[in-house]
mmCIF file of C-alpha atoms in Angstrom:
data_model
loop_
_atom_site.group_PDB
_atom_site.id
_atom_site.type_symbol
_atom_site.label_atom_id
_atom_site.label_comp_id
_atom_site.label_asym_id
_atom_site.label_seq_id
_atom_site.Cartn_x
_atom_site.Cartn_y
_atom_site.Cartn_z
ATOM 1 C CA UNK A 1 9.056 178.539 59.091
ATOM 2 C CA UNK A 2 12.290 176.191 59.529
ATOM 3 C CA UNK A 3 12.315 174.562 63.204
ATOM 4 C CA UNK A 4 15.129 174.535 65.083
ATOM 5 C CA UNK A 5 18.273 173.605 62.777
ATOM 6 C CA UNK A 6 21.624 172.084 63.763
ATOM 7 C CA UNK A 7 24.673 171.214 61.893
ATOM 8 C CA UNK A 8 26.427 168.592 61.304
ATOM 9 C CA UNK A 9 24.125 166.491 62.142
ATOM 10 C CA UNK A 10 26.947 163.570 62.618
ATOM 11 C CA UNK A 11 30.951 164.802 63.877
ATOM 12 C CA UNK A 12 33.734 162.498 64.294
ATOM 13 C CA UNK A 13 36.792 163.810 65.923
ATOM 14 C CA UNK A 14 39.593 162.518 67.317
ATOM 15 C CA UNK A 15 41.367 162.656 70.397
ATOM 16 C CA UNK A 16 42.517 166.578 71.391
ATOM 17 C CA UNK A 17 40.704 168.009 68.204
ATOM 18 C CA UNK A 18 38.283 170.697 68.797
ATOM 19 C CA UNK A 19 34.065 170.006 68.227
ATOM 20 C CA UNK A 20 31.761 173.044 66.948
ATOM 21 C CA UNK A 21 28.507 172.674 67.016
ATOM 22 C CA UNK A 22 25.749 175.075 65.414
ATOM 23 C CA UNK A 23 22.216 175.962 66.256
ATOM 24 C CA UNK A 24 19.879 178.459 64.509
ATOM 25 C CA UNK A 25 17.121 178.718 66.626
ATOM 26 C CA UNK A 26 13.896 179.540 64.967
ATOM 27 C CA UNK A 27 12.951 182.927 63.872
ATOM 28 C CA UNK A 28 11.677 185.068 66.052
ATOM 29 C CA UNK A 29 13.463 183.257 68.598
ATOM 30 C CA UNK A 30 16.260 184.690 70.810
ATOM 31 C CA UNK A 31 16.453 182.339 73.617
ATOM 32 C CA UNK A 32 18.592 179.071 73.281
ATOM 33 C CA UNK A 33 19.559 176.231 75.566
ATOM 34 C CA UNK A 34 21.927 173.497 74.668
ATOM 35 C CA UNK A 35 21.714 169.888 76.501
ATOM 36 C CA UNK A 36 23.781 167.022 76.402
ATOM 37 C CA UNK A 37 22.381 163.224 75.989
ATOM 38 C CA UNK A 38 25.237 160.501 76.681
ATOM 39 C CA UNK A 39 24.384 157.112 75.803
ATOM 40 C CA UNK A 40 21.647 155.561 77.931
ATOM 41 C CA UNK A 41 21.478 158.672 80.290
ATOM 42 C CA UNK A 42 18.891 161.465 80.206
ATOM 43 C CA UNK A 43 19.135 164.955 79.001
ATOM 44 C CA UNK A 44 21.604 167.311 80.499
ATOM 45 C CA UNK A 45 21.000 171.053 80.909
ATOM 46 C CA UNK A 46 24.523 172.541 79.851
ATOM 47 C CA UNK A 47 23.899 176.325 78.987
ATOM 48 C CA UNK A 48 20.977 178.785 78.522
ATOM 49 C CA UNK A 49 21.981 181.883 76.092
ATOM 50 C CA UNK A 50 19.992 185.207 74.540
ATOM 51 C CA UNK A 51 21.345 187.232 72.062
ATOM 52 C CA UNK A 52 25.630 188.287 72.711
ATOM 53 C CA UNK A 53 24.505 186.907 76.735
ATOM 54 C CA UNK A 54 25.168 184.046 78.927
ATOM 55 C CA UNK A 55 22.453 183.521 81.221
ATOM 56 C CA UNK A 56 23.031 180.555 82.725
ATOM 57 C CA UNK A 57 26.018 178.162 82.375
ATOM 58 C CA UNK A 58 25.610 175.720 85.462
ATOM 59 C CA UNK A 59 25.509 172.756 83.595
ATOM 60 C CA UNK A 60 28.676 173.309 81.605
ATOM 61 C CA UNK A 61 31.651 171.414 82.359
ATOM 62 C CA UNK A 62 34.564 173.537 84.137
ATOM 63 C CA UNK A 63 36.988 173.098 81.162
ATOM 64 C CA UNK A 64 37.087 173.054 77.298
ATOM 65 C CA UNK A 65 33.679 173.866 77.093
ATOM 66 C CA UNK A 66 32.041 176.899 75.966
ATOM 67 C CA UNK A 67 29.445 178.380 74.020
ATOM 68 C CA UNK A 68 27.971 181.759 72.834
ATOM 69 C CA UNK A 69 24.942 182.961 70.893
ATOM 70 C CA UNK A 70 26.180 185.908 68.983
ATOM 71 C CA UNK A 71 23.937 188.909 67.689
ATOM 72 C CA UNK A 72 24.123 187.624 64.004
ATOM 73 C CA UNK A 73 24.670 184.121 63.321
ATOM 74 C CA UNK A 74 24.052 180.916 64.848
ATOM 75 C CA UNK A 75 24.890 179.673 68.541
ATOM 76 C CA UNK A 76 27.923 177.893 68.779
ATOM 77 C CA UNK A 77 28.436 175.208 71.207
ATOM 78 C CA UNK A 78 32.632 174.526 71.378
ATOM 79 C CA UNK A 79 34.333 171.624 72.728
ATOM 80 C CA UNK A 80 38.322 172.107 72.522
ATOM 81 C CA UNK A 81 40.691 168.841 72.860
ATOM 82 C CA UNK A 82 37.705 166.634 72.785
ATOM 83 C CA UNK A 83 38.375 163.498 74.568
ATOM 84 C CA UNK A 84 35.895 160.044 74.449
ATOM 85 C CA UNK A 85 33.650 160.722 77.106
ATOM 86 C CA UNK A 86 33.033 163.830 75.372
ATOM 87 C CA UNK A 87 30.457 161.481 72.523
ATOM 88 C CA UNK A 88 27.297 162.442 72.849
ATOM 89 C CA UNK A 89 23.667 163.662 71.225
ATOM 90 C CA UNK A 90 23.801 167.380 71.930
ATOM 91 C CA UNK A 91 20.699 168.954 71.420
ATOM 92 C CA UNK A 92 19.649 172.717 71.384
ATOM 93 C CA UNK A 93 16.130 173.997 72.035
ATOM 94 C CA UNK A 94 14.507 178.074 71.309
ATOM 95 C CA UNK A 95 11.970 179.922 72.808
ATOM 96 C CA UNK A 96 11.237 183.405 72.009
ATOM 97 C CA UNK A 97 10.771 183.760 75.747
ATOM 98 C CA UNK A 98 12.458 182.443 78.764
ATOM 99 C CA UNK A 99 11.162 178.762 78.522
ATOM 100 C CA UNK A 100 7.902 179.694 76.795
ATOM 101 C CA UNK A 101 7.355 176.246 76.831
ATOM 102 C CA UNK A 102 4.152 176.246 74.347
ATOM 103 C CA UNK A 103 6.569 177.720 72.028
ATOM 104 C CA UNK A 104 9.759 176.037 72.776
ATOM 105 C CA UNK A 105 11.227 172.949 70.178
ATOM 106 C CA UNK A 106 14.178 170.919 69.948
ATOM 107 C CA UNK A 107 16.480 170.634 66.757
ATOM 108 C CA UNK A 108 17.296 166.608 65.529
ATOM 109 C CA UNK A 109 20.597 167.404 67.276
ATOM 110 C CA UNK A 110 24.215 166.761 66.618
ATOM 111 C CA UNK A 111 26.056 163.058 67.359
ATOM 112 C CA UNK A 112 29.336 163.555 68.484
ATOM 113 C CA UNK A 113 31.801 160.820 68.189
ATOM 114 C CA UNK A 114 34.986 161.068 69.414
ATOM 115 C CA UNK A 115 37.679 158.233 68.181
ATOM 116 C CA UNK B 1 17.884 162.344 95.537
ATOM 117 C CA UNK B 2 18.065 162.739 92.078
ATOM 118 C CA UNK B 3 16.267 165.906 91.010
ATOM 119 C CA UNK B 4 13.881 164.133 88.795
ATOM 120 C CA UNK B 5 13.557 160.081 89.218
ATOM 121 C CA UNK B 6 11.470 158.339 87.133
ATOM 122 C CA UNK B 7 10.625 154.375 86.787
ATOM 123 C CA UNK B 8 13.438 152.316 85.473
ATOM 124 C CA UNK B 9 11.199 150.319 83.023
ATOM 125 C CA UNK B 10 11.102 148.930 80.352
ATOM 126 C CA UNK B 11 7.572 148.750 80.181
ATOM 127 C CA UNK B 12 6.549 145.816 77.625
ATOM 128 C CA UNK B 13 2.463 146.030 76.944
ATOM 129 C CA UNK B 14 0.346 144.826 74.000
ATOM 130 C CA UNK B 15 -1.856 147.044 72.116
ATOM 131 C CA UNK B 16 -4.975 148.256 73.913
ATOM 132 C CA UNK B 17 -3.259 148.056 77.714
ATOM 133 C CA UNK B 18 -3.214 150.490 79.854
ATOM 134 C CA UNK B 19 0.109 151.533 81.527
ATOM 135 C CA UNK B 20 1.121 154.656 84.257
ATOM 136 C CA UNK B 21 4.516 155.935 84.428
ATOM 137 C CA UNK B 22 5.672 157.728 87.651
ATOM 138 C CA UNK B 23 8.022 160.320 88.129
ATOM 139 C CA UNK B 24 9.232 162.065 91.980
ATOM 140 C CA UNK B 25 10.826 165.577 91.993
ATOM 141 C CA UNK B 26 12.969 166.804 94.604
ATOM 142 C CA UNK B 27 12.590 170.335 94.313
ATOM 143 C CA UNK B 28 9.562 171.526 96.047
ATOM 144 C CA UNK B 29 9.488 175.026 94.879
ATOM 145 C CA UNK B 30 8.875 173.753 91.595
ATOM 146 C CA UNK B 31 6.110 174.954 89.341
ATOM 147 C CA UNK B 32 5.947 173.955 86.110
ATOM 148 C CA UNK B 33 6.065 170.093 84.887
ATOM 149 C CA UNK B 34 5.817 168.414 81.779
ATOM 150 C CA UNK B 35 5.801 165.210 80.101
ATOM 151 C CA UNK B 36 8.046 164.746 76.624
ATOM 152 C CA UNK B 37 8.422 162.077 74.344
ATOM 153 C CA UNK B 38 11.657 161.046 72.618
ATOM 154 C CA UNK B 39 11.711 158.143 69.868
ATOM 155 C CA UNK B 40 14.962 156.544 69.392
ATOM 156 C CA UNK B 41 17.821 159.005 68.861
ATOM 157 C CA UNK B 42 15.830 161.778 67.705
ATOM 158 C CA UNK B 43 15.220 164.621 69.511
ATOM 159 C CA UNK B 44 12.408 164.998 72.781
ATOM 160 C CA UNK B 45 9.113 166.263 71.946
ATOM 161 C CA UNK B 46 6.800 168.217 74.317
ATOM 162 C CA UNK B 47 3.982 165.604 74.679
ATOM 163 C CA UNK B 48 1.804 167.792 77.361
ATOM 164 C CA UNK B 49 1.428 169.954 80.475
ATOM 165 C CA UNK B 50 1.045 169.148 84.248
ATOM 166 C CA UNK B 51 -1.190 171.050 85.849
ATOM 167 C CA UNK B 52 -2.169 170.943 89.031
ATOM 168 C CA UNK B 53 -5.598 169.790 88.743
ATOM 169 C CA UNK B 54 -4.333 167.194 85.896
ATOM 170 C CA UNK B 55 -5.174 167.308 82.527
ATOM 171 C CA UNK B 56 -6.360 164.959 79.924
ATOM 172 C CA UNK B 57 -5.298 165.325 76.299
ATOM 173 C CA UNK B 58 -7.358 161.812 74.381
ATOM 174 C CA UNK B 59 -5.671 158.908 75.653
ATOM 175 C CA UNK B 60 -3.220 160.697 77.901
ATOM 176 C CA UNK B 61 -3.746 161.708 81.396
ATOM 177 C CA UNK B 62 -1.430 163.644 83.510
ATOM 178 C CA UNK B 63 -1.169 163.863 87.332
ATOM 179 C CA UNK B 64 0.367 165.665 89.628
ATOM 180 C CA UNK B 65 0.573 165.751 93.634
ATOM 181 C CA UNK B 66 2.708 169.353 94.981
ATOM 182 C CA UNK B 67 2.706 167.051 98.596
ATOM 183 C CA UNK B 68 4.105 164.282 98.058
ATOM 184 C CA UNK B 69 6.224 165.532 94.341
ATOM 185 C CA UNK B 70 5.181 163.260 92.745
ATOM 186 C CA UNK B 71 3.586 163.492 88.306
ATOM 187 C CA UNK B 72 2.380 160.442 87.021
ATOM 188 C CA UNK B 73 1.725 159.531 83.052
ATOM 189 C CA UNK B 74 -1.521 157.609 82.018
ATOM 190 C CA UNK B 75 -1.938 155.789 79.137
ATOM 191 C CA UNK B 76 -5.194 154.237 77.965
ATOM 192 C CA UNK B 77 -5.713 151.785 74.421
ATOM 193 C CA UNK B 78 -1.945 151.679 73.970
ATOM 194 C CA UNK B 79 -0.795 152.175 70.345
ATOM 195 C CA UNK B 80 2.059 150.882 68.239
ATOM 196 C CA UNK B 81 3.265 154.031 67.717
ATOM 197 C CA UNK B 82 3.298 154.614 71.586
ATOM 198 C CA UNK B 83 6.533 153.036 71.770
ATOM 199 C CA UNK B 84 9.004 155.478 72.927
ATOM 200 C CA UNK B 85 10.902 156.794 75.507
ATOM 201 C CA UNK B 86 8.860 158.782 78.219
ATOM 202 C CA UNK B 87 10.745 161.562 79.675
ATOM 203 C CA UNK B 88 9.444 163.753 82.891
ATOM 204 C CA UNK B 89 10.632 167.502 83.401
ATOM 205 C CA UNK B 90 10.704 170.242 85.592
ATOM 206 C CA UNK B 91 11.774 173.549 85.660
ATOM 207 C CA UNK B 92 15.259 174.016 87.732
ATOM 208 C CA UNK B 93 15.517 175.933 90.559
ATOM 209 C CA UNK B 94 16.390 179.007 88.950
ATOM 210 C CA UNK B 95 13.383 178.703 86.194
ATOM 211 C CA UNK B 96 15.943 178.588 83.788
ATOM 212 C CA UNK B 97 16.263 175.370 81.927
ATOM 213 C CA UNK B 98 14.789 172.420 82.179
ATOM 214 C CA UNK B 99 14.966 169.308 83.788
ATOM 215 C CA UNK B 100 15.134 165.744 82.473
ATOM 216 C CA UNK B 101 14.735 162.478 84.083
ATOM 217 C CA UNK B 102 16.341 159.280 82.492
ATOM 218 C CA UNK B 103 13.069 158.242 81.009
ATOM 219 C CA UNK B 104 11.063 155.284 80.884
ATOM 220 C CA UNK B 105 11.215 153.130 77.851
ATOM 221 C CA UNK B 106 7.320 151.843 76.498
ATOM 222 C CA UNK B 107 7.289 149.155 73.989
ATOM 223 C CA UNK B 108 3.957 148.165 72.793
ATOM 224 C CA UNK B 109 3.329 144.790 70.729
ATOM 225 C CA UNK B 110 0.519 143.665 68.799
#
């Protein structure tokens, strides 16, 4: 049973390109939070997501950001006209319940690096 | 305050120390807490479980106190491979997601 897969697992972009990240959650596992590490700072809740459903999205900047976690297919985290601040570890986690948290695991994450 | 504050560290110990690591919460409707460990630039790892009348798991101990919010991390006979970055967690309000203090860097020499 694969864990928690993300890909790339390293992105350079440049200024006003657009970022897509992936996540397959494990199987079984229909739940899926993304977070956001900047350098030296601590993880950031950004977005919790089921199956074709938002559930919670307070953690997700205002603008260019969005994500969605579509019935087939991995969960796509999507950063349009990336700017620098926007580099970043961003991680995503699955549960096959809300937050089961004896069942819940990280993937290695995706660098972002925005030049 | 912060929702989750943690020491600043870095905590520098030799093998076989013992060291604590505290953590405050601000949200006192809070009910589930954890400690997770993240080595450098990989992703965090669910080390253990708060509950509220602590738990041991071998050389760890965790704490908590609902009155004053407040978990705290024990360490006992320090390893090498103990170095790593400490991270304390609770549940938001909603009980959707969690959330991460900054962390508290360990670093244990022989």
């Amino acid at each position: 049973n694969a864990g928690v897969m993300q890909n790339p697992r390293h992105l350079v972009r440049r200024r006003g390109q657009e970022a897509r990240l992936r996540c397959s959650p494990m199987k079984g596992h229909s739940h899926v939070y993304w977070y956001r590490q900047l350098p030296e700072e601590g993880l950031k809740f950004m977005v919790y997501l089921q199956k074709e459903n938002i559930i919670d999205e307070s953690g997700m900047p205002k603008e260019r950001f969005s994500a969605e976690f579509p019935k087939e297919g991995p969960s796509i985290l999507r950063i349009q006209q990336v700017v620098r601040g926007d580099s970043a570890a961003y991680f995503c986690a699955s549960s096959p319940q809300p937050w089961s948290q004896d069942e819940a695991f990280f993937g290695q994450g995706t660098r972002l690096t925005v030049v | 305050r912060k929702e989750v504050e943690q020491d600043p560290g870095p905590f520098n110990v030799p093998e076989g120390a013992t060291v604590a690591f505290n953590c405050t919460y601000s949200n006192s409707a809070s009910q589930s807490f954890f400690w997770y460990r993240q080595d450098c630039r990989k992703e965090p790892k669910l080390l253990m479980s708060v509950y509220s009348s602590g738990n041991e798991d071998g050389r760890f101990t965790a704490q908590l106190n609902r009155a004053s919010q407040y978990i705290s991390l024990l360490i006992r006979d320090s390893k090498l491979s103990d170095s790593a970055t400490y991270l304390c967690v609770v549940f938001n309000q909603a009980g959707t997601a969690l959330i991460f203090g900054k962390g508290t860097t360990l670093s244990v020499s022989s």
